[in-house]
Short mmCIF file of C-alpha atoms in Angstrom, two decimals:
data_model
loop_
_atom_site.label_atom_id
_atom_site.label_comp_id
_atom_site.label_asym_id
_atom_site.label_seq_id
_atom_site.Cartn_x
_atom_site.Cartn_y
_atom_site.Cartn_z
CA GLN A 1 -0.01 0.02 0.04
CA VAL A 2 1.14 3.54 -0.80
CA GLN A 3 -0.13 6.64 0.88
CA LEU A 4 0.15 10.04 -0.70
CA VAL A 5 -0.20 13.43 0.87
CA GLU A 6 -0.20 16.58 -1.34
CA SER A 7 0.58 20.14 -0.19
CA GLY A 8 1.42 23.45 -1.70
CA GLY A 9 -1.72 24.55 -3.43
CA GLY A 10 -3.18 27.97 -3.03
CA SER A 11 -4.38 31.07 -4.82
CA VAL A 12 -2.13 32.86 -7.18
CA GLN A 13 -2.46 35.70 -9.71
CA PRO A 14 -1.96 34.90 -13.46
CA GLY A 15 1.67 34.67 -14.23
CA GLY A 16 2.64 33.53 -10.90
CA SER A 17 4.26 30.17 -9.87
CA LEU A 18 3.41 27.30 -7.51
CA ARG A 19 5.29 24.26 -6.40
CA LEU A 20 3.19 21.25 -5.29
CA SER A 21 4.61 18.45 -3.18
CA CYS A 22 3.49 14.92 -2.72
CA ALA A 23 4.94 12.97 0.14
CA ALA A 24 4.81 9.18 -0.44
CA SER A 25 5.02 6.43 2.20
CA GLY A 26 4.55 2.66 2.02
CA SER A 27 5.47 0.54 -0.91
CA ASP A 28 3.92 -1.53 -3.82
CA PHE A 29 6.43 -3.42 -5.95
CA ARG A 30 4.33 -2.66 -9.10
CA VAL A 31 4.75 1.12 -8.69
CA ASN A 32 7.56 2.49 -10.86
CA ALA A 33 6.35 5.94 -11.64
CA MET A 34 4.46 8.84 -10.08
CA ALA A 35 2.22 11.55 -11.62
CA TRP A 36 0.14 14.63 -11.08
CA TYR A 37 -3.44 14.83 -12.33
CA ARG A 38 -5.76 17.71 -12.12
CA GLN A 39 -9.62 18.03 -12.24
CA ALA A 40 -11.22 21.40 -12.96
CA PRO A 41 -14.89 21.91 -12.00
CA GLY A 42 -17.14 20.09 -14.36
CA LYS A 43 -14.27 18.46 -16.21
CA GLN A 44 -12.64 15.02 -16.26
CA ARG A 45 -9.47 14.47 -14.32
CA GLU A 46 -6.52 14.75 -16.69
CA LEU A 47 -2.85 13.78 -16.46
CA VAL A 48 -0.57 16.83 -16.08
CA ALA A 49 2.89 15.19 -15.74
CA ALA A 50 4.55 11.91 -14.78
CA ILE A 51 7.94 10.84 -13.77
CA THR A 52 9.55 7.37 -13.57
CA ASP A 53 11.77 5.88 -11.02
CA GLY A 54 14.62 6.59 -13.53
CA GLY A 55 13.72 10.21 -13.85
CA GLY A 56 12.10 10.05 -17.22
CA THR A 57 9.32 12.63 -17.62
CA ASN A 58 6.42 13.54 -19.76
CA TYR A 59 3.95 16.42 -19.67
CA ALA A 60 0.51 17.35 -21.01
CA ASP A 61 0.65 19.81 -23.81
CA SER A 62 -1.25 22.29 -21.69
CA VAL A 63 1.70 22.64 -19.23
CA LYS A 64 4.68 21.76 -21.36
CA GLY A 65 7.37 24.27 -21.30
CA ARG A 66 6.20 25.91 -18.12
CA SER A 67 6.03 22.99 -15.74
CA THR A 68 8.61 20.67 -14.19
CA ILE A 69 7.97 17.46 -12.32
CA SER A 70 10.84 16.21 -10.17
CA ARG A 71 11.42 13.78 -7.33
CA ASP A 72 13.70 13.52 -4.32
CA ASN A 73 14.07 9.81 -3.61
CA ALA A 74 15.69 10.44 -0.28
CA LYS A 75 12.52 12.30 0.93
CA ASN A 76 10.10 10.03 -0.99
CA THR A 77 8.59 13.23 -2.40
CA VAL A 78 7.48 14.21 -5.85
CA TYR A 79 7.20 17.87 -6.86
CA LEU A 80 5.33 19.79 -9.62
CA GLN A 81 6.52 23.32 -10.31
CA ILE A 82 4.17 25.30 -12.49
CA ASN A 83 5.18 28.66 -13.84
CA SER A 84 3.35 31.31 -15.83
CA LEU A 85 0.16 30.15 -14.28
CA LYS A 86 -3.16 30.77 -16.21
CA PRO A 87 -6.79 30.88 -15.09
CA GLU A 88 -7.27 27.55 -16.85
CA ASP A 89 -4.78 26.01 -14.51
CA THR A 90 -7.35 26.37 -11.83
CA ALA A 91 -8.17 22.89 -10.53
CA ASP A 92 -7.80 20.37 -7.77
CA TYR A 93 -4.35 18.68 -8.23
CA TYR A 94 -3.89 15.00 -7.25
CA CYS A 95 -0.83 12.88 -6.83
CA ASN A 96 -0.90 9.33 -8.11
CA ALA A 97 1.42 6.32 -7.78
CA GLY A 98 1.33 4.06 -10.76
CA TRP A 99 3.48 2.67 -13.44
CA GLU A 100 5.02 3.54 -16.85
CA TYR A 101 5.28 1.07 -19.70
CA ARG A 102 6.71 1.99 -23.05
CA GLY A 103 6.28 5.71 -22.52
CA THR A 104 2.75 5.52 -21.22
CA TYR A 105 1.79 6.33 -17.72
CA TYR A 106 -0.91 4.08 -16.05
CA ALA A 107 -2.62 5.32 -13.00
CA GLY A 108 -2.52 3.09 -9.96
CA ASP A 109 -5.19 2.98 -7.32
CA TYR A 110 -3.22 5.24 -4.96
CA TRP A 111 -4.36 8.81 -4.83
CA GLY A 112 -3.76 11.62 -2.50
CA GLN A 113 -6.44 13.83 -1.07
CA GLY A 114 -5.78 16.59 -3.56
CA THR A 115 -4.68 20.22 -3.20
CA GLN A 116 -6.59 23.14 -4.63
CA VAL A 117 -4.90 25.63 -7.06
CA THR A 118 -6.79 28.76 -7.97
CA VAL A 119 -5.44 31.23 -10.49
CA SER A 120 -7.24 34.49 -10.51
CA SER A 121 -6.67 38.16 -10.57
#
């Protein structure tokens, strides 16, 4: 079992930045990657960025170039830095533990409680 706890959300003005954190505990031998998803009101949850145990990353087109996913294995923590925030980035952001296979991320059953990000002037 893997437990995930997100933090770092908040309210920011357009153009600002945020760094979200996801602290993981526990283990599941199948998990070899972590990811951030987001869900805006009235919309489906979408994959934002993923990172493998080896450090490989991929990003949604909507955040590519202004977002960085990283991990600190010593702290069992995954981060998501988003710069140049836009109102359309407003959503609840969730951490997920899953697996990557041939360049595709597959969400596992492990989710955090979510952290809210609001981008508004």
